[in-house]
PDB file of C-alpha atoms in Angstrom:
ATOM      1  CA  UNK A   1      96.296 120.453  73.684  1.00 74.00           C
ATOM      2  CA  UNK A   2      99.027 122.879  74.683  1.00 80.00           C
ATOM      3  CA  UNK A   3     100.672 124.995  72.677  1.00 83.00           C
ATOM      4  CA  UNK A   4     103.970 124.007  70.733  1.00 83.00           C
ATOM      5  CA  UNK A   5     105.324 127.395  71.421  1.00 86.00           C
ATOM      6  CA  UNK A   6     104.943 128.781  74.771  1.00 89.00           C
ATOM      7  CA  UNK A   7     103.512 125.637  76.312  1.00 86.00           C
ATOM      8  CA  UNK A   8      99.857 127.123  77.685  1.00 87.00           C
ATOM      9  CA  UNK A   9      96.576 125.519  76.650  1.00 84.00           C
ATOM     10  CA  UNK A  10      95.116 126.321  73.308  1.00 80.00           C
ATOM     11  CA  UNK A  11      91.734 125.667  72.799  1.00 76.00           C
ATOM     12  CA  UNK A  12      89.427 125.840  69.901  1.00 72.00           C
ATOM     13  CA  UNK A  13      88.656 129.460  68.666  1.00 69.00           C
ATOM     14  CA  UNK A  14      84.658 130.283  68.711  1.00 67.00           C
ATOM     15  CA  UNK A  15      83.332 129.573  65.022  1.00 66.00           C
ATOM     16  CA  UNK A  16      86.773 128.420  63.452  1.00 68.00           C
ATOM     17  CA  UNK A  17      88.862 125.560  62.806  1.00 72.00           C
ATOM     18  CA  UNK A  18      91.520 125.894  64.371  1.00 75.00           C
ATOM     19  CA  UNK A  19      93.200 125.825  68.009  1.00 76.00           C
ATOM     20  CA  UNK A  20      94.339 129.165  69.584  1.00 82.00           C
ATOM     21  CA  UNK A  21      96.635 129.466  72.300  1.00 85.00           C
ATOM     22  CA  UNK A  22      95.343 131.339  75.280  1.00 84.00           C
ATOM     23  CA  UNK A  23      98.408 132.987  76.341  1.00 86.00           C
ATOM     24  CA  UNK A  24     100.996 133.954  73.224  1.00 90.00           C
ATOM     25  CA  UNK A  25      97.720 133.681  70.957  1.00 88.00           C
ATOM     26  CA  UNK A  26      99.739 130.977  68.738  1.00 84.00           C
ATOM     27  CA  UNK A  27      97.527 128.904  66.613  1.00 79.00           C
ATOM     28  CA  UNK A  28      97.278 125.329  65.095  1.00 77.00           C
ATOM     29  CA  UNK A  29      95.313 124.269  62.238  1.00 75.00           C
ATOM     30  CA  UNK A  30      95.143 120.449  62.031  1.00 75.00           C
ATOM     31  CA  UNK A  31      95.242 119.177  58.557  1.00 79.00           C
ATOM     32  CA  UNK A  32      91.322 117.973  57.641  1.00 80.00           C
ATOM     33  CA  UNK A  33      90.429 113.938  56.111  1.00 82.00           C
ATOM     34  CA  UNK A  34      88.831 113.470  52.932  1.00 84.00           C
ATOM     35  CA  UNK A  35      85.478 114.775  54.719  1.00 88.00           C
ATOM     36  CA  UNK A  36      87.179 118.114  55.623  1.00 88.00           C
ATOM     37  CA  UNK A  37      87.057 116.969  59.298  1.00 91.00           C
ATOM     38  CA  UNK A  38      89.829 118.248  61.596  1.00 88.00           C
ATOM     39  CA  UNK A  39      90.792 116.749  65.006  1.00 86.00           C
ATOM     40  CA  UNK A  40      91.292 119.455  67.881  1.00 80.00           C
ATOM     41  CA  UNK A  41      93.896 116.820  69.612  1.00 74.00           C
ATOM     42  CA  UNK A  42      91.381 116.971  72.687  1.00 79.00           C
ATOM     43  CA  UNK A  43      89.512 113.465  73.139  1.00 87.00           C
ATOM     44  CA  UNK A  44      86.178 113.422  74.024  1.00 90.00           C
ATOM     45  CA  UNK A  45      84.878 111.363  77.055  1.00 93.00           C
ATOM     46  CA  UNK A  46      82.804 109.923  74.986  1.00 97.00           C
ATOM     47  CA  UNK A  47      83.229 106.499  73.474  1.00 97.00           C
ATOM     48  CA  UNK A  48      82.370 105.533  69.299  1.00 97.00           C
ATOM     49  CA  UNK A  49      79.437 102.986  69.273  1.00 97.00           C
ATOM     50  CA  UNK A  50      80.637 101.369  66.151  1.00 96.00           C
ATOM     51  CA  UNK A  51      84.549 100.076  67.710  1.00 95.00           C
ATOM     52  CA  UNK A  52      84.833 101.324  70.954  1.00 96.00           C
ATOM     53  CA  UNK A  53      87.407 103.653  70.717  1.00 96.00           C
ATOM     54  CA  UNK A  54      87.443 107.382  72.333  1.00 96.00           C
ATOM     55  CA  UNK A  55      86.069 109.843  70.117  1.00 97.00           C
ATOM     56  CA  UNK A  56      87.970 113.004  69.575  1.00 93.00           C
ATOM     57  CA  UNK A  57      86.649 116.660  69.602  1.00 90.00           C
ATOM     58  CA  UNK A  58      87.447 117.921  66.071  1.00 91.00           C
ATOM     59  CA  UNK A  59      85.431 120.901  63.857  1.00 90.00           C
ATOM     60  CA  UNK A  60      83.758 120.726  60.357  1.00 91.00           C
ATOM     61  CA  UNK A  61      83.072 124.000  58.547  1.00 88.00           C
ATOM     62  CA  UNK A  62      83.584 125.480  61.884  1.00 84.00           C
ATOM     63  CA  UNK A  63      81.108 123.529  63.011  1.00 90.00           C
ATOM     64  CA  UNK A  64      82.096 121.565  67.007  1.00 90.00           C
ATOM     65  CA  UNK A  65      81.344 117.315  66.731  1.00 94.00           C
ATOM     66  CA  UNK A  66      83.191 114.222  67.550  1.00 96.00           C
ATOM     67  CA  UNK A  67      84.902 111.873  65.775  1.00 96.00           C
ATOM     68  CA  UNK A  68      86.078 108.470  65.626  1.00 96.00           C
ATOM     69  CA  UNK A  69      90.044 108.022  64.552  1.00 93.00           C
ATOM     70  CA  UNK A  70      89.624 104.477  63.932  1.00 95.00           C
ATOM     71  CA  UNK A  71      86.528 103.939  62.004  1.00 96.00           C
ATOM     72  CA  UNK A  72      85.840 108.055  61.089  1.00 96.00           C
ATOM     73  CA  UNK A  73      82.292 107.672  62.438  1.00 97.00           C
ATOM     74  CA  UNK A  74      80.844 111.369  63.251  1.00 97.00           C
ATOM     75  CA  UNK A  75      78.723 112.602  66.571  1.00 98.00           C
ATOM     76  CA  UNK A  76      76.995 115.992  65.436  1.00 98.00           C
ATOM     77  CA  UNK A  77      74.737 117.908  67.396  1.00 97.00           C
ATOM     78  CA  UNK A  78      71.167 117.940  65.763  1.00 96.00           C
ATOM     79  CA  UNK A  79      71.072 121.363  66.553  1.00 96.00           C
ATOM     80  CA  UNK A  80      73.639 122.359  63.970  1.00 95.00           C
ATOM     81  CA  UNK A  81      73.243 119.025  61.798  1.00 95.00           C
ATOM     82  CA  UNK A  82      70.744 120.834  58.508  1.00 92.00           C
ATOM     83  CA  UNK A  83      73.419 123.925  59.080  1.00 93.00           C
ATOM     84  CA  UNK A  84      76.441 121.734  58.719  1.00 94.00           C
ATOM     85  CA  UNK A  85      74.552 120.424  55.693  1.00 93.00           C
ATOM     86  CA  UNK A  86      74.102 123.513  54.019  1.00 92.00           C
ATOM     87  CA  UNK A  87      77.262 124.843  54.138  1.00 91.00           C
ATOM     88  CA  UNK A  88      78.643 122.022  52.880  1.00 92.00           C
ATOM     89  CA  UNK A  89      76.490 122.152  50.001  1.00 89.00           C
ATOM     90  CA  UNK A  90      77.305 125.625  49.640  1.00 89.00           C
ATOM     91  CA  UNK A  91      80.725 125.108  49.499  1.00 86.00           C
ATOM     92  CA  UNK A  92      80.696 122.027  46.697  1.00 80.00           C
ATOM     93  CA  UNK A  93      78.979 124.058  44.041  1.00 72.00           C
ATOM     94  CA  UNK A  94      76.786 122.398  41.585  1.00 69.00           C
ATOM     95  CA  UNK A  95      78.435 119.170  42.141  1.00 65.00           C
ATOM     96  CA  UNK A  96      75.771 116.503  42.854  1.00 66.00           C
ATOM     97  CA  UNK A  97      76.509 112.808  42.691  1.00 66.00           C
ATOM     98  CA  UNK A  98      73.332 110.013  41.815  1.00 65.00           C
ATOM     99  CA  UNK A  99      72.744 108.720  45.751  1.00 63.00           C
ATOM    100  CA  UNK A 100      72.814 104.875  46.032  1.00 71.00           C
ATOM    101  CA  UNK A 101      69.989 103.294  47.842  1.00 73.00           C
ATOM    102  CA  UNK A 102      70.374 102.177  50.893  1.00 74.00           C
ATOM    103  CA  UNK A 103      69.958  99.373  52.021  1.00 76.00           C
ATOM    104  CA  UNK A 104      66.338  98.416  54.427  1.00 76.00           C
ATOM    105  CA  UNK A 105      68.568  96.233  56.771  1.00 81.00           C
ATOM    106  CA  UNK A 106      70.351  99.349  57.664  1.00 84.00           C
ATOM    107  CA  UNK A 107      67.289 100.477  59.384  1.00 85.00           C
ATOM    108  CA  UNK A 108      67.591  97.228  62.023  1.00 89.00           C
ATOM    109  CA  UNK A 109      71.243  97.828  63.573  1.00 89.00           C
ATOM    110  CA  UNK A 110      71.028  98.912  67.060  1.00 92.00           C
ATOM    111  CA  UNK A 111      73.907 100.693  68.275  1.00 96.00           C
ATOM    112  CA  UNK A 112      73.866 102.732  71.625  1.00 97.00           C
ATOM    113  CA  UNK A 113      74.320 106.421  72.286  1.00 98.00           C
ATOM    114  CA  UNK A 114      77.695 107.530  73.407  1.00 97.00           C
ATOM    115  CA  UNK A 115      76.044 109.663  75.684  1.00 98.00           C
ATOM    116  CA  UNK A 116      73.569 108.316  77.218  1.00 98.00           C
ATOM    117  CA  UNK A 117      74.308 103.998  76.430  1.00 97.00           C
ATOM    118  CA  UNK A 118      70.442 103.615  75.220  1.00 98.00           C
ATOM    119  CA  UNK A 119      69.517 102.224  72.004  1.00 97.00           C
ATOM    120  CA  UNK A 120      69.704 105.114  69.161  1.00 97.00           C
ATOM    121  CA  UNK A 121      67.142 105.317  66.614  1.00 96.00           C
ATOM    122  CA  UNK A 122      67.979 104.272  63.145  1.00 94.00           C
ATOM    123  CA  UNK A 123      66.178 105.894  60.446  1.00 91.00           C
ATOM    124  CA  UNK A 124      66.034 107.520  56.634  1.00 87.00           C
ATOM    125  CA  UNK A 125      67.470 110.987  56.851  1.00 86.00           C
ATOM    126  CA  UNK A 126      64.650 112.920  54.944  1.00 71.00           C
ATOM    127  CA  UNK A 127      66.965 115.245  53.096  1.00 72.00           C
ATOM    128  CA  UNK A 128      68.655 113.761  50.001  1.00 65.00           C
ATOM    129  CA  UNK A 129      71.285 110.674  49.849  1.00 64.00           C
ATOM    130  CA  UNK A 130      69.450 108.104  50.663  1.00 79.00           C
ATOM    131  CA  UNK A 131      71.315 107.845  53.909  1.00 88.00           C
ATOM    132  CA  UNK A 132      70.090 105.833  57.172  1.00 90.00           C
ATOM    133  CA  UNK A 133      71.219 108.102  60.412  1.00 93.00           C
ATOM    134  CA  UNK A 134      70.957 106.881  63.969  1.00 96.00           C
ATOM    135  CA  UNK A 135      69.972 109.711  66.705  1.00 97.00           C
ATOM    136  CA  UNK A 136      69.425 109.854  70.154  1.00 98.00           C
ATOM    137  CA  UNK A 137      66.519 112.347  70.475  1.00 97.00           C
ATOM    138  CA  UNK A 138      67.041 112.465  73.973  1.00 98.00           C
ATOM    139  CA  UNK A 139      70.299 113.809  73.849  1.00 98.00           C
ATOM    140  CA  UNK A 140      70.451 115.458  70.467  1.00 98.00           C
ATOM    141  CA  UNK A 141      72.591 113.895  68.944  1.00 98.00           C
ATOM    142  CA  UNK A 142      72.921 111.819  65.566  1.00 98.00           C
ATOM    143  CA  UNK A 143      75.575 109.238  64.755  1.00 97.00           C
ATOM    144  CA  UNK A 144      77.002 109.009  60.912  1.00 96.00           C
ATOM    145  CA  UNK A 145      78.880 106.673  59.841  1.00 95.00           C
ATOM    146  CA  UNK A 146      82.074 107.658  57.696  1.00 94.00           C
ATOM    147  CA  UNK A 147      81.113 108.668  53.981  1.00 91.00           C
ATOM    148  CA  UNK A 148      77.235 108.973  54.525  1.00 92.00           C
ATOM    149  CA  UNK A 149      77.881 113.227  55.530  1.00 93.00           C
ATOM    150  CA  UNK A 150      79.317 113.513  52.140  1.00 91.00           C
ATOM    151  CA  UNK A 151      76.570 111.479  50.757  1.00 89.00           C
ATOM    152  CA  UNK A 152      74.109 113.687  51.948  1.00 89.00           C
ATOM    153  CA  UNK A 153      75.971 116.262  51.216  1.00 89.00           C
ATOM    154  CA  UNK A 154      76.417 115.669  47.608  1.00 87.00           C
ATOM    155  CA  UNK A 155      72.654 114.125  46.793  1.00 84.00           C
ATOM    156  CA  UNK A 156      70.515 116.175  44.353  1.00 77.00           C
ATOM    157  CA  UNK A 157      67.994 118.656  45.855  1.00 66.00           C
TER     158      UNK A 157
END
């Protein structure tokens, strides 16, 4: 993305959410989703395994991932996936919703890592929510589908 102002590149300031321009130090904050999730404007080279379509950079909590625009599926490091978690939790409060069960079919769709086009793993997410994840241990990454973050997120301890 370059800068509405003077033109130069902006590019994502370390730990934030927003963009910052390199040259007139400028910056843009997109507006988040319903998730919080905000879209740097820089597309990924990556391509969503649910529809196909180029996922975007975009930052959660500060927090770098990818994200689809079309079906809002998310791409988060496991590295900083229980961290993401927890500040999330942090930042709802006491708010907890009852998780829904999910569903054992879940556990057979196959869909294929962005990165490296094998087969990702589906399985239970062992924190709360109920949630079945699909990760690619190979390249550290797991794939959420829109809603199930917040799920997670808002599942009793």
């Amino acid at each position: 993305m370059n800068c509405p102002s003077c033109g130069a590149p902006m590019h994502l300031a370390a730990g934030s959410d927003y963009m910052q321009c390199e040259f007139c130090k400028n910056i843009h904050i997109a507006d988040p989703d319903d998730e919080g999730v905000r879209l740097t404007e820089e597309p990924s080279a990556l391509s969503c395994p649910i529809c196909g379509d180029p996922l975007w950079n975009a930052t959660l909590t500060g927090v770098r991932l990818q994200s689809c625009r079309k079906c809002r599926g998310m791409l988060i490091p496991m590295e900083t996936f229980v961290d993401l978690i927890e500040q999330l939790k942090a930042k709802q409060g006491d708010a907890v919703a009852t998780p829904k069960r999910a569903a054992p079919n879940e556990l057979r769709r196959t869909i294929n890592c962005p990165k490296c086009h094998r087969p990702m793993e589906a399985h239970f997410y062992l924190g709360g929510g109920s949630v079945v994840i699909d990760g690619c241990d190979p390249c550290c990454l797991n794939w959420l589908d829109h809603g199930e973050l917040m799920r997670i997120v808002r599942a009793p301890d």
